[in-house]
mmCIF file of C-alpha atoms in Angstrom:
data_model
loop_
_atom_site.group_PDB
_atom_site.id
_atom_site.type_symbol
_atom_site.label_atom_id
_atom_site.label_comp_id
_atom_site.label_asym_id
_atom_site.label_seq_id
_atom_site.Cartn_x
_atom_site.Cartn_y
_atom_site.Cartn_z
ATOM 1 C CA UNK A 1 0.000 0.000 0.000
ATOM 2 C CA UNK A 2 2.864 2.320 0.893
ATOM 3 C CA UNK A 3 4.411 1.772 -2.554
ATOM 4 C CA UNK A 4 1.168 2.743 -4.279
ATOM 5 C CA UNK A 5 0.926 5.918 -2.125
ATOM 6 C CA UNK A 6 4.506 6.921 -2.943
ATOM 7 C CA UNK A 7 3.910 6.344 -6.651
ATOM 8 C CA UNK A 8 0.744 8.436 -6.488
ATOM 9 C CA UNK A 9 2.571 11.319 -4.775
ATOM 10 C CA UNK A 10 5.364 11.181 -7.355
ATOM 11 C CA UNK A 11 2.768 11.427 -10.124
ATOM 12 C CA UNK A 12 1.209 14.479 -8.479
ATOM 13 C CA UNK A 13 4.573 16.211 -8.157
ATOM 14 C CA UNK A 14 5.471 15.415 -11.776
ATOM 15 C CA UNK A 15 2.072 16.693 -12.989
ATOM 16 C CA UNK A 16 2.468 19.925 -10.996
ATOM 17 C CA UNK A 17 5.896 20.742 -12.432
ATOM 18 C CA UNK A 18 4.712 19.803 -15.937
ATOM 19 C CA UNK A 19 1.861 22.321 -15.664
ATOM 20 C CA UNK A 20 4.239 25.008 -14.412
ATOM 21 C CA UNK A 21 6.498 24.379 -17.394
ATOM 22 C CA UNK A 22 3.599 24.512 -19.878
ATOM 23 C CA UNK A 23 2.297 27.815 -18.472
ATOM 24 C CA UNK A 24 5.768 29.358 -18.587
ATOM 25 C CA UNK A 25 6.148 28.336 -22.212
ATOM 26 C CA UNK A 26 2.720 29.739 -23.062
ATOM 27 C CA UNK A 27 3.503 33.071 -21.407
ATOM 28 C CA UNK A 28 6.804 33.269 -23.255
ATOM 29 C CA UNK A 29 5.053 32.556 -26.558
ATOM 30 C CA UNK A 30 2.509 35.321 -25.973
ATOM 31 C CA UNK A 31 5.239 37.829 -25.146
ATOM 32 C CA UNK A 32 7.150 36.862 -28.289
ATOM 33 C CA UNK A 33 3.931 37.260 -30.281
ATOM 34 C CA UNK A 34 3.471 40.802 -28.976
ATOM 35 C CA UNK A 35 7.046 41.711 -29.895
ATOM 36 C CA UNK A 36 6.605 40.233 -33.368
ATOM 37 C CA UNK A 37 3.369 42.151 -33.870
ATOM 38 C CA UNK A 38 5.104 45.421 -33.011
ATOM 39 C CA UNK A 39 7.974 44.648 -35.367
ATOM 40 C CA UNK A 40 5.535 43.806 -38.165
ATOM 41 C CA UNK A 41 4.049 47.281 -37.740
ATOM 42 C CA UNK A 42 7.507 48.829 -37.975
ATOM 43 C CA UNK A 43 7.465 49.926 -34.332
ATOM 44 C CA UNK A 44 10.922 49.713 -32.828
ATOM 45 C CA UNK A 45 11.790 49.653 -29.147
ATOM 46 C CA UNK A 46 12.416 53.363 -28.761
ATOM 47 C CA UNK A 47 12.587 55.312 -25.521
ATOM 48 C CA UNK A 48 11.757 58.720 -26.931
ATOM 49 C CA UNK A 49 8.598 60.679 -26.186
ATOM 50 C CA UNK A 50 6.952 59.471 -29.373
ATOM 51 C CA UNK A 51 7.348 55.784 -28.557
ATOM 52 C CA UNK A 52 4.985 56.171 -25.634
ATOM 53 C CA UNK A 53 2.229 57.411 -27.918
ATOM 54 C CA UNK A 54 2.318 54.278 -30.019
ATOM 55 C CA UNK A 55 0.927 52.146 -27.248
ATOM 56 C CA UNK A 56 -1.455 54.540 -25.611
ATOM 57 C CA UNK A 57 -5.231 54.059 -25.788
ATOM 58 C CA UNK A 58 -6.106 56.799 -23.335
ATOM 59 C CA UNK A 59 -4.554 60.266 -22.976
ATOM 60 C CA UNK A 60 -2.549 61.718 -20.149
ATOM 61 C CA UNK A 61 -1.800 59.842 -16.954
ATOM 62 C CA UNK A 62 -4.423 57.177 -17.648
ATOM 63 C CA UNK A 63 -2.735 56.308 -20.923
ATOM 64 C CA UNK A 64 0.613 55.961 -19.221
ATOM 65 C CA UNK A 65 -0.922 53.603 -16.671
ATOM 66 C CA UNK A 66 -2.361 51.510 -19.506
ATOM 67 C CA UNK A 67 1.067 51.230 -21.020
ATOM 68 C CA UNK A 68 2.775 50.348 -17.749
ATOM 69 C CA UNK A 69 0.155 47.748 -16.849
ATOM 70 C CA UNK A 70 0.134 46.188 -20.306
ATOM 71 C CA UNK A 71 2.987 46.152 -22.759
ATOM 72 C CA UNK A 72 5.811 47.641 -20.759
ATOM 73 C CA UNK A 73 5.769 46.774 -17.044
ATOM 74 C CA UNK A 74 9.545 46.478 -16.821
ATOM 75 C CA UNK A 75 10.025 50.020 -18.142
ATOM 76 C CA UNK A 76 7.640 51.789 -15.751
ATOM 77 C CA UNK A 77 10.383 54.110 -14.527
ATOM 78 C CA UNK A 78 11.064 55.175 -18.121
ATOM 79 C CA UNK A 79 7.351 55.689 -18.755
ATOM 80 C CA UNK A 80 7.058 57.944 -15.696
ATOM 81 C CA UNK A 81 9.948 60.006 -17.036
ATOM 82 C CA UNK A 82 8.162 60.323 -20.403
ATOM 83 C CA UNK A 83 5.025 61.530 -18.640
ATOM 84 C CA UNK A 84 6.953 64.316 -16.920
ATOM 85 C CA UNK A 85 8.391 65.797 -20.106
ATOM 86 C CA UNK A 86 5.874 64.658 -22.722
ATOM 87 C CA UNK A 87 5.617 66.815 -25.811
ATOM 88 C CA UNK A 88 2.462 68.454 -27.082
ATOM 89 C CA UNK A 89 1.822 67.459 -30.695
ATOM 90 C CA UNK A 90 0.547 70.261 -32.941
ATOM 91 C CA UNK A 91 -0.575 69.940 -36.567
ATOM 92 C CA UNK A 92 -1.318 72.613 -39.170
ATOM 93 C CA UNK A 93 -2.163 72.593 -42.889
ATOM 94 C CA UNK A 94 -0.751 75.433 -45.013
ATOM 95 C CA UNK A 95 -1.390 76.131 -48.684
ATOM 96 C CA UNK A 96 -1.084 79.134 -50.975
ATOM 97 C CA UNK A 97 -0.088 82.346 -49.227
ATOM 98 C CA UNK A 98 -0.353 81.001 -45.666
ATOM 99 C CA UNK A 99 3.371 80.636 -44.957
ATOM 100 C CA UNK A 100 3.847 83.795 -42.879
ATOM 101 C CA UNK A 101 0.564 83.316 -41.036
ATOM 102 C CA UNK A 102 1.524 79.749 -40.129
ATOM 103 C CA UNK A 103 4.970 80.807 -38.901
ATOM 104 C CA UNK A 104 3.364 83.454 -36.697
ATOM 105 C CA UNK A 105 1.043 80.840 -35.211
ATOM 106 C CA UNK A 106 3.989 78.517 -34.512
ATOM 107 C CA UNK A 107 5.914 81.429 -33.033
ATOM 108 C CA UNK A 108 3.105 82.184 -30.584
ATOM 109 C CA UNK A 109 3.113 78.526 -29.521
ATOM 110 C CA UNK A 110 6.875 78.543 -28.945
ATOM 111 C CA UNK A 111 6.978 81.847 -27.072
ATOM 112 C CA UNK A 112 4.494 80.853 -24.386
ATOM 113 C CA UNK A 113 4.925 77.092 -23.959
ATOM 114 C CA UNK A 114 7.079 75.812 -21.139
ATOM 115 C CA UNK A 115 7.144 72.215 -22.400
ATOM 116 C CA UNK A 116 8.595 70.924 -25.688
ATOM 117 C CA UNK A 117 6.501 70.773 -28.855
ATOM 118 C CA UNK A 118 6.399 68.686 -32.012
ATOM 119 C CA UNK A 119 5.007 70.382 -35.124
ATOM 120 C CA UNK A 120 3.428 68.392 -37.975
ATOM 121 C CA UNK A 121 3.327 70.777 -40.932
ATOM 122 C CA UNK A 122 1.317 69.715 -43.989
ATOM 123 C CA UNK A 123 2.110 72.004 -46.900
ATOM 124 C CA UNK A 124 2.242 72.231 -50.667
ATOM 125 C CA UNK A 125 5.547 71.103 -52.106
ATOM 126 C CA UNK A 126 6.797 74.582 -53.009
ATOM 127 C CA UNK A 127 6.450 75.667 -49.358
ATOM 128 C CA UNK A 128 8.531 72.877 -47.819
ATOM 129 C CA UNK A 129 11.939 74.470 -48.227
ATOM 130 C CA UNK A 130 10.645 77.871 -47.162
ATOM 131 C CA UNK A 131 9.205 76.413 -43.952
ATOM 132 C CA UNK A 132 12.413 74.535 -43.263
ATOM 133 C CA UNK A 133 14.621 77.579 -43.866
ATOM 134 C CA UNK A 134 12.447 79.799 -41.687
ATOM 135 C CA UNK A 135 12.306 77.401 -38.746
ATOM 136 C CA UNK A 136 16.022 76.612 -39.010
ATOM 137 C CA UNK A 137 16.774 80.342 -38.910
ATOM 138 C CA UNK A 138 15.214 80.794 -35.481
ATOM 139 C CA UNK A 139 17.724 81.177 -32.620
ATOM 140 C CA UNK A 140 19.278 78.006 -31.268
ATOM 141 C CA UNK A 141 17.770 78.623 -27.846
ATOM 142 C CA UNK A 142 14.328 78.662 -29.466
ATOM 143 C CA UNK A 143 14.978 75.570 -31.600
ATOM 144 C CA UNK A 144 15.684 73.506 -28.500
ATOM 145 C CA UNK A 145 12.009 73.886 -27.539
ATOM 146 C CA UNK A 146 10.555 72.126 -30.586
ATOM 147 C CA UNK A 147 11.097 69.747 -33.450
ATOM 148 C CA UNK A 148 9.092 69.498 -36.647
ATOM 149 C CA UNK A 149 8.168 67.247 -39.543
ATOM 150 C CA UNK A 150 6.985 68.534 -42.929
ATOM 151 C CA UNK A 151 4.537 66.447 -44.956
ATOM 152 C CA UNK A 152 3.120 66.796 -48.473
ATOM 153 C CA UNK A 153 -0.583 67.370 -48.993
ATOM 154 C CA UNK A 154 -2.054 63.875 -49.327
ATOM 155 C CA UNK A 155 -5.558 62.737 -50.243
ATOM 156 C CA UNK A 156 -6.935 59.329 -51.280
ATOM 157 C CA UNK A 157 -5.869 58.871 -54.897
ATOM 158 C CA UNK A 158 -9.261 57.966 -56.276
ATOM 159 C CA UNK A 159 -10.877 61.194 -54.998
ATOM 160 C CA UNK A 160 -7.900 63.526 -54.548
ATOM 161 C CA UNK A 161 -9.172 66.386 -56.702
ATOM 162 C CA UNK A 162 -12.590 66.368 -55.073
ATOM 163 C CA UNK A 163 -11.138 66.549 -51.580
ATOM 164 C CA UNK A 164 -8.599 69.225 -52.500
ATOM 165 C CA UNK A 165 -11.252 71.530 -53.960
ATOM 166 C CA UNK A 166 -13.615 71.150 -51.018
ATOM 167 C CA UNK A 167 -14.175 74.574 -49.412
ATOM 168 C CA UNK A 168 -10.614 76.026 -49.462
ATOM 169 C CA UNK A 169 -7.478 74.451 -50.975
ATOM 170 C CA UNK A 170 -6.136 71.744 -48.669
ATOM 171 C CA UNK A 171 -8.598 72.512 -45.855
ATOM 172 C CA UNK A 172 -10.001 68.984 -45.806
ATOM 173 C CA UNK A 173 -6.503 67.557 -45.200
ATOM 174 C CA UNK A 174 -7.305 67.648 -41.490
ATOM 175 C CA UNK A 175 -9.886 64.880 -41.968
ATOM 176 C CA UNK A 176 -7.127 62.468 -42.985
ATOM 177 C CA UNK A 177 -4.588 63.197 -40.237
ATOM 178 C CA UNK A 178 -5.565 60.102 -38.195
ATOM 179 C CA UNK A 179 -4.947 57.945 -41.263
ATOM 180 C CA UNK A 180 -1.615 59.556 -42.178
ATOM 181 C CA UNK A 181 -0.109 59.974 -38.698
ATOM 182 C CA UNK A 182 -0.773 56.375 -37.709
ATOM 183 C CA UNK A 183 1.838 56.338 -34.952
ATOM 184 C CA UNK A 184 0.568 59.486 -33.225
ATOM 185 C CA UNK A 185 -1.835 58.890 -30.365
ATOM 186 C CA UNK A 186 -3.101 62.404 -29.653
ATOM 187 C CA UNK A 187 -2.909 65.608 -31.685
ATOM 188 C CA UNK A 188 -3.941 69.242 -31.535
ATOM 189 C CA UNK A 189 -4.948 70.531 -34.981
ATOM 190 C CA UNK A 190 -5.222 74.296 -35.517
ATOM 191 C CA UNK A 191 -5.915 76.498 -38.512
ATOM 192 C CA UNK A 192 -3.108 78.774 -39.705
ATOM 193 C CA UNK A 193 -4.934 81.868 -38.396
ATOM 194 C CA UNK A 194 -4.581 80.889 -34.740
ATOM 195 C CA UNK A 195 -2.644 82.834 -32.105
ATOM 196 C CA UNK A 196 -1.912 81.170 -28.775
ATOM 197 C CA UNK A 197 -2.294 83.506 -25.807
ATOM 198 C CA UNK A 198 -1.348 80.847 -23.274
ATOM 199 C CA UNK A 199 0.809 77.706 -23.389
ATOM 200 C CA UNK A 200 -0.125 74.905 -25.761
ATOM 201 C CA UNK A 201 0.189 72.415 -22.914
ATOM 202 C CA UNK A 202 -2.849 74.009 -21.248
ATOM 203 C CA UNK A 203 -5.231 72.973 -24.021
ATOM 204 C CA UNK A 204 -3.290 69.698 -24.363
ATOM 205 C CA UNK A 205 -4.187 69.080 -20.734
ATOM 206 C CA UNK A 206 -7.871 68.885 -21.674
ATOM 207 C CA UNK A 207 -7.157 65.355 -22.922
ATOM 208 C CA UNK A 208 -7.119 64.274 -19.280
ATOM 209 C CA UNK A 209 -10.733 65.488 -18.982
ATOM 210 C CA UNK A 210 -11.978 63.156 -21.724
ATOM 211 C CA UNK A 211 -14.278 60.401 -20.517
ATOM 212 C CA UNK A 212 -14.068 56.889 -21.948
ATOM 213 C CA UNK A 213 -16.198 57.762 -25.012
ATOM 214 C CA UNK A 214 -14.630 61.095 -25.988
ATOM 215 C CA UNK A 215 -12.316 61.052 -28.993
ATOM 216 C CA UNK A 216 -12.235 64.730 -30.052
ATOM 217 C CA UNK A 217 -12.795 68.185 -28.590
ATOM 218 C CA UNK A 218 -13.981 71.396 -30.263
ATOM 219 C CA UNK A 219 -15.706 74.659 -29.363
ATOM 220 C CA UNK A 220 -19.256 75.661 -30.367
ATOM 221 C CA UNK A 221 -19.628 77.614 -33.595
ATOM 222 C CA UNK A 222 -21.771 80.142 -31.732
ATOM 223 C CA UNK A 223 -22.897 80.804 -28.184
ATOM 224 C CA UNK A 224 -25.811 83.033 -29.199
ATOM 225 C CA UNK A 225 -28.394 81.181 -31.363
ATOM 226 C CA UNK A 226 -29.830 84.434 -32.715
ATOM 227 C CA UNK A 227 -26.640 85.010 -34.703
ATOM 228 C CA UNK A 228 -25.782 81.334 -35.252
ATOM 229 C CA UNK A 229 -25.140 80.133 -38.788
ATOM 230 C CA UNK A 230 -25.919 76.418 -38.540
ATOM 231 C CA UNK A 231 -29.217 76.764 -36.695
ATOM 232 C CA UNK A 232 -30.423 79.383 -39.198
ATOM 233 C CA UNK A 233 -29.030 78.257 -42.549
ATOM 234 C CA UNK A 234 -27.613 74.709 -42.503
ATOM 235 C CA UNK A 235 -29.171 72.169 -44.881
ATOM 236 C CA UNK A 236 -27.572 69.205 -43.164
ATOM 237 C CA UNK A 237 -27.362 67.771 -39.616
ATOM 238 C CA UNK A 238 -25.048 69.560 -37.182
ATOM 239 C CA UNK A 239 -23.877 69.111 -33.622
ATOM 240 C CA UNK A 240 -25.909 70.522 -30.741
ATOM 241 C CA UNK A 241 -27.819 73.783 -30.924
ATOM 242 C CA UNK A 242 -25.395 75.901 -32.944
ATOM 243 C CA UNK A 243 -22.835 73.496 -34.453
ATOM 244 C CA UNK A 244 -19.098 73.239 -33.781
ATOM 245 C CA UNK A 245 -16.075 75.078 -35.177
ATOM 246 C CA UNK A 246 -13.127 72.936 -36.291
ATOM 247 C CA UNK A 247 -10.419 75.633 -36.305
ATOM 248 C CA UNK A 248 -9.088 74.269 -33.012
ATOM 249 C CA UNK A 249 -9.528 70.503 -32.731
ATOM 250 C CA UNK A 250 -8.005 68.268 -30.063
ATOM 251 C CA UNK A 251 -8.023 64.568 -30.992
ATOM 252 C CA UNK A 252 -7.312 61.222 -29.403
ATOM 253 C CA UNK A 253 -6.502 59.685 -32.766
ATOM 254 C CA UNK A 254 -6.045 56.152 -31.432
ATOM 255 C CA UNK A 255 -9.670 56.139 -30.359
ATOM 256 C CA UNK A 256 -10.749 57.832 -33.558
ATOM 257 C CA UNK A 257 -9.085 55.129 -35.661
ATOM 258 C CA UNK A 258 -10.636 52.365 -33.597
ATOM 259 C CA UNK A 259 -14.208 53.618 -33.334
ATOM 260 C CA UNK A 260 -17.072 52.460 -35.535
ATOM 261 C CA UNK A 261 -19.322 55.469 -36.202
ATOM 262 C CA UNK A 262 -23.085 55.569 -36.405
ATOM 263 C CA UNK A 263 -24.290 57.267 -39.589
ATOM 264 C CA UNK A 264 -27.431 58.035 -41.600
ATOM 265 C CA UNK A 265 -26.314 56.131 -44.718
ATOM 266 C CA UNK A 266 -26.412 52.561 -43.438
ATOM 267 C CA UNK A 267 -27.392 50.650 -40.319
ATOM 268 C CA UNK A 268 -23.828 49.343 -40.174
ATOM 269 C CA UNK A 269 -21.344 51.416 -38.166
ATOM 270 C CA UNK A 270 -18.357 52.539 -40.240
ATOM 271 C CA UNK A 271 -14.696 53.173 -39.472
ATOM 272 C CA UNK A 272 -13.302 56.657 -40.064
ATOM 273 C CA UNK A 273 -11.692 55.751 -43.398
ATOM 274 C CA UNK A 274 -14.933 54.102 -44.567
ATOM 275 C CA UNK A 275 -17.131 57.008 -43.540
ATOM 276 C CA UNK A 276 -15.645 60.100 -45.146
ATOM 277 C CA UNK A 277 -16.220 59.581 -48.883
ATOM 278 C CA UNK A 278 -19.813 58.266 -48.657
ATOM 279 C CA UNK A 279 -20.611 61.202 -46.378
ATOM 280 C CA UNK A 280 -19.196 63.670 -48.893
ATOM 281 C CA UNK A 281 -21.110 62.042 -51.752
ATOM 282 C CA UNK A 282 -24.383 62.296 -49.853
ATOM 283 C CA UNK A 283 -24.046 65.889 -48.631
ATOM 284 C CA UNK A 284 -21.713 67.650 -51.069
ATOM 285 C CA UNK A 285 -24.559 69.685 -52.610
ATOM 286 C CA UNK A 286 -25.708 70.831 -49.164
ATOM 287 C CA UNK A 287 -22.499 71.778 -47.357
ATOM 288 C CA UNK A 288 -21.057 75.283 -47.276
ATOM 289 C CA UNK A 289 -18.050 75.048 -44.951
ATOM 290 C CA UNK A 290 -16.550 71.859 -46.365
ATOM 291 C CA UNK A 291 -14.791 69.583 -43.914
ATOM 292 C CA UNK A 292 -16.198 71.452 -40.901
ATOM 293 C CA UNK A 293 -19.700 70.587 -42.076
ATOM 294 C CA UNK A 294 -18.718 66.929 -42.419
ATOM 295 C CA UNK A 295 -17.410 66.952 -38.835
ATOM 296 C CA UNK A 296 -20.694 68.474 -37.688
ATOM 297 C CA UNK A 297 -22.617 65.699 -39.433
ATOM 298 C CA UNK A 298 -20.417 62.989 -37.904
ATOM 299 C CA UNK A 299 -20.727 64.305 -34.350
ATOM 300 C CA UNK A 300 -24.452 64.941 -34.771
ATOM 301 C CA UNK A 301 -24.730 61.178 -35.259
ATOM 302 C CA UNK A 302 -22.169 60.424 -32.509
ATOM 303 C CA UNK A 303 -22.577 63.182 -29.891
ATOM 304 C CA UNK A 304 -21.188 61.043 -27.077
ATOM 305 C CA UNK A 305 -17.788 61.097 -28.817
ATOM 306 C CA UNK A 306 -17.280 64.872 -28.611
ATOM 307 C CA UNK A 307 -15.916 66.867 -25.697
ATOM 308 C CA UNK A 308 -17.012 70.506 -26.032
ATOM 309 C CA UNK A 309 -14.638 73.104 -24.623
ATOM 310 C CA UNK A 310 -15.582 76.763 -24.013
ATOM 311 C CA UNK A 311 -15.380 79.554 -26.592
ATOM 312 C CA UNK A 312 -12.318 81.157 -24.959
ATOM 313 C CA UNK A 313 -10.269 78.323 -26.516
ATOM 314 C CA UNK A 314 -11.406 79.382 -30.004
ATOM 315 C CA UNK A 315 -12.259 83.076 -29.827
ATOM 316 C CA UNK A 316 -13.312 84.557 -33.179
ATOM 317 C CA UNK A 317 -14.645 87.913 -34.394
ATOM 318 C CA UNK A 318 -18.158 86.457 -34.105
ATOM 319 C CA UNK A 319 -17.710 86.548 -30.327
ATOM 320 C CA UNK A 320 -17.355 90.320 -30.213
ATOM 321 C CA UNK A 321 -18.449 91.825 -33.545
ATOM 322 C CA UNK A 322 -22.061 92.252 -32.358
ATOM 323 C CA UNK A 323 -21.150 92.770 -28.717
ATOM 324 C CA UNK A 324 -19.490 90.359 -26.318
ATOM 325 C CA UNK A 325 -21.104 86.912 -26.396
ATOM 326 C CA UNK A 326 -18.452 84.588 -24.964
ATOM 327 C CA UNK A 327 -19.149 84.531 -21.239
ATOM 328 C CA UNK A 328 -16.128 82.379 -20.374
ATOM 329 C CA UNK A 329 -13.800 84.902 -22.050
ATOM 330 C CA UNK A 330 -15.513 87.737 -20.158
ATOM 331 C CA UNK A 331 -14.673 85.918 -16.929
ATOM 332 C CA UNK A 332 -11.210 84.498 -17.618
ATOM 333 C CA UNK A 333 -9.895 86.163 -20.783
ATOM 334 C CA UNK A 334 -9.188 84.765 -24.246
ATOM 335 C CA UNK A 335 -6.953 81.678 -24.370
ATOM 336 C CA UNK A 336 -6.680 81.156 -28.154
ATOM 337 C CA UNK A 337 -7.414 83.850 -30.749
ATOM 338 C CA UNK A 338 -8.825 82.705 -34.098
ATOM 339 C CA UNK A 339 -8.595 85.392 -36.773
ATOM 340 C CA UNK A 340 -10.868 83.833 -39.378
ATOM 341 C CA UNK A 341 -12.304 85.798 -42.316
ATOM 342 C CA UNK A 342 -8.848 87.262 -42.943
ATOM 343 C CA UNK A 343 -9.059 89.790 -40.112
ATOM 344 C CA UNK A 344 -5.303 89.676 -39.465
ATOM 345 C CA UNK A 345 -4.719 91.200 -42.893
ATOM 346 C CA UNK A 346 -7.411 93.883 -43.332
ATOM 347 C CA UNK A 347 -8.806 96.775 -41.331
ATOM 348 C CA UNK A 348 -12.175 95.258 -40.399
ATOM 349 C CA UNK A 349 -11.092 94.095 -36.927
ATOM 350 C CA UNK A 350 -8.022 96.136 -35.900
ATOM 351 C CA UNK A 351 -7.870 94.524 -32.437
ATOM 352 C CA UNK A 352 -7.294 91.086 -33.969
ATOM 353 C CA UNK A 353 -4.755 92.477 -36.395
ATOM 354 C CA UNK A 354 -2.889 94.197 -33.554
ATOM 355 C CA UNK A 355 -2.358 90.902 -31.716
ATOM 356 C CA UNK A 356 -1.182 89.142 -34.867
ATOM 357 C CA UNK A 357 1.308 91.882 -35.781
ATOM 358 C CA UNK A 358 2.640 92.122 -32.218
ATOM 359 C CA UNK A 359 3.573 88.407 -32.298
ATOM 360 C CA UNK A 360 4.866 88.587 -35.866
ATOM 361 C CA UNK A 361 7.165 91.558 -35.219
ATOM 362 C CA UNK A 362 8.436 90.554 -31.786
ATOM 363 C CA UNK A 363 12.225 89.841 -31.936
ATOM 364 C CA UNK A 364 13.176 86.533 -30.348
ATOM 365 C CA UNK A 365 15.176 87.071 -27.183
ATOM 366 C CA UNK A 366 13.804 90.501 -26.276
ATOM 367 C CA UNK A 367 11.940 91.053 -23.027
ATOM 368 C CA UNK A 368 8.367 90.004 -23.865
ATOM 369 C CA UNK A 369 6.798 92.391 -21.388
ATOM 370 C CA UNK A 370 8.457 95.511 -22.808
ATOM 371 C CA UNK A 371 8.796 94.425 -26.466
ATOM 372 C CA UNK A 372 5.508 92.598 -26.964
ATOM 373 C CA UNK A 373 2.917 93.133 -24.227
ATOM 374 C CA UNK A 374 3.279 96.867 -23.587
ATOM 375 C CA UNK A 375 3.315 97.925 -27.281
ATOM 376 C CA UNK A 376 0.316 95.659 -27.905
ATOM 377 C CA UNK A 377 -1.657 97.174 -25.052
ATOM 378 C CA UNK A 378 -0.925 100.650 -26.407
ATOM 379 C CA UNK A 379 -2.068 99.678 -29.912
ATOM 380 C CA UNK A 380 -5.250 98.057 -28.630
ATOM 381 C CA UNK A 381 -6.201 101.342 -26.976
ATOM 382 C CA UNK A 382 -6.568 102.810 -30.480
ATOM 383 C CA UNK A 383 -9.137 100.164 -31.504
ATOM 384 C CA UNK A 384 -11.895 101.016 -29.021
ATOM 385 C CA UNK A 385 -14.049 102.468 -31.811
ATOM 386 C CA UNK A 386 -14.988 98.861 -32.697
ATOM 387 C CA UNK A 387 -16.935 96.315 -30.635
ATOM 388 C CA UNK A 388 -13.991 93.912 -30.557
ATOM 389 C CA UNK A 389 -11.654 96.747 -29.627
ATOM 390 C CA UNK A 390 -13.816 97.548 -26.603
ATOM 391 C CA UNK A 391 -13.286 94.013 -25.322
ATOM 392 C CA UNK A 392 -9.627 93.799 -26.331
ATOM 393 C CA UNK A 393 -8.514 93.802 -22.685
ATOM 394 C CA UNK A 394 -9.703 90.182 -22.788
ATOM 395 C CA UNK A 395 -7.018 89.484 -25.412
ATOM 396 C CA UNK A 396 -4.182 90.515 -23.104
ATOM 397 C CA UNK A 397 -5.448 89.216 -19.763
ATOM 398 C CA UNK A 398 -4.227 85.650 -20.271
ATOM 399 C CA UNK A 399 -1.313 86.727 -22.463
ATOM 400 C CA UNK A 400 0.041 88.854 -19.626
ATOM 401 C CA UNK A 401 -0.128 85.919 -17.204
ATOM 402 C CA UNK A 402 1.574 83.649 -19.742
ATOM 403 C CA UNK A 403 4.407 86.094 -20.367
ATOM 404 C CA UNK A 404 5.001 86.584 -16.647
ATOM 405 C CA UNK A 405 5.122 82.819 -16.155
ATOM 406 C CA UNK A 406 7.639 82.338 -18.982
ATOM 407 C CA UNK A 407 9.870 85.128 -17.705
ATOM 408 C CA UNK A 408 9.795 83.716 -14.180
ATOM 409 C CA UNK A 409 10.962 80.385 -15.617
ATOM 410 C CA UNK A 410 13.816 82.152 -17.427
ATOM 411 C CA UNK A 411 14.824 83.956 -14.220
ATOM 412 C CA UNK A 412 14.821 80.703 -12.228
ATOM 413 C CA UNK A 413 17.023 78.954 -14.801
ATOM 414 C CA UNK A 414 19.578 81.735 -14.561
#
């Protein structure tokens, strides 16, 4: 009997160690499979800021936790370091005569941001060298704060001409950024006529306020329905009561690429790349503002996917031309100035033009308080004959705080 018992115990021990071995082999195989999958996608084991974005499903700290808990437990210390100095990723599309305007926008971003930036510049071929020469000519101390990549204008081949002619030349390029920048997790897109009045990382921080369904953030087209365009004139669906404006658009592009969107063309939900062309074909005779209208249609059908930020993050002449109608700006100042309708280059809204020219003419390295802020405040005093000029103190409220913060950082480093 004792012999049978000993044999039975030996069998149990052998079975136990066999199972341990099998599970270890299985775990090793799964890890190797993950590594192979990453290599197949051309993703190398990099430890730069950008490598963190490749794995991230959620923005901000939550995304870093996903990465640490999933693919990269052993490199948690490195991931924490990435989180501390993570870049903000900023995209812009420039065609035609928009070179100088784009450079002024980028300059405003650089002047006020305390964290490093990566610029994704989509431009017509004849502008590439001019962008590169201009950015390379900026002082070395400024160049250490950013890096940039220049891309050609790219549309799907079978419908390239149709997309390029939609609304303004190249404007609809923004719709295809998630499909082109496949390795970028999150991105801030802005029009060329944007001026940052506070650091880029402040709007980038709104990613951490996204809930689990949010994949993009934009501001309303109007706050006052009586002067709204979409609610009075649109011949297509639009988001909310007054529509949304796409001049400043914050995106979690990983989520955007993964989501299947509800639509009014089929009962089947469609991926982003499947949705765009059918949507254009259905509504192209009814849309006025091109790609912005298409975004309104998409988020009308998928409202849970949009995070709406206040108008102070996308402040346009419409917010002051008929009297002040952006309450958040009245309370806290303007965070991002959007000079649409060409107001930086004509005399219709001199307050907007004054801000643009102050940034454009400011010499890198000069004291920003004495060489930028004070001359701007003096110029704005001459614009009070217009509605926007009467509220122009809102333009400098946040700018003043941003400049003081940057200069305090410079003083501390010295």
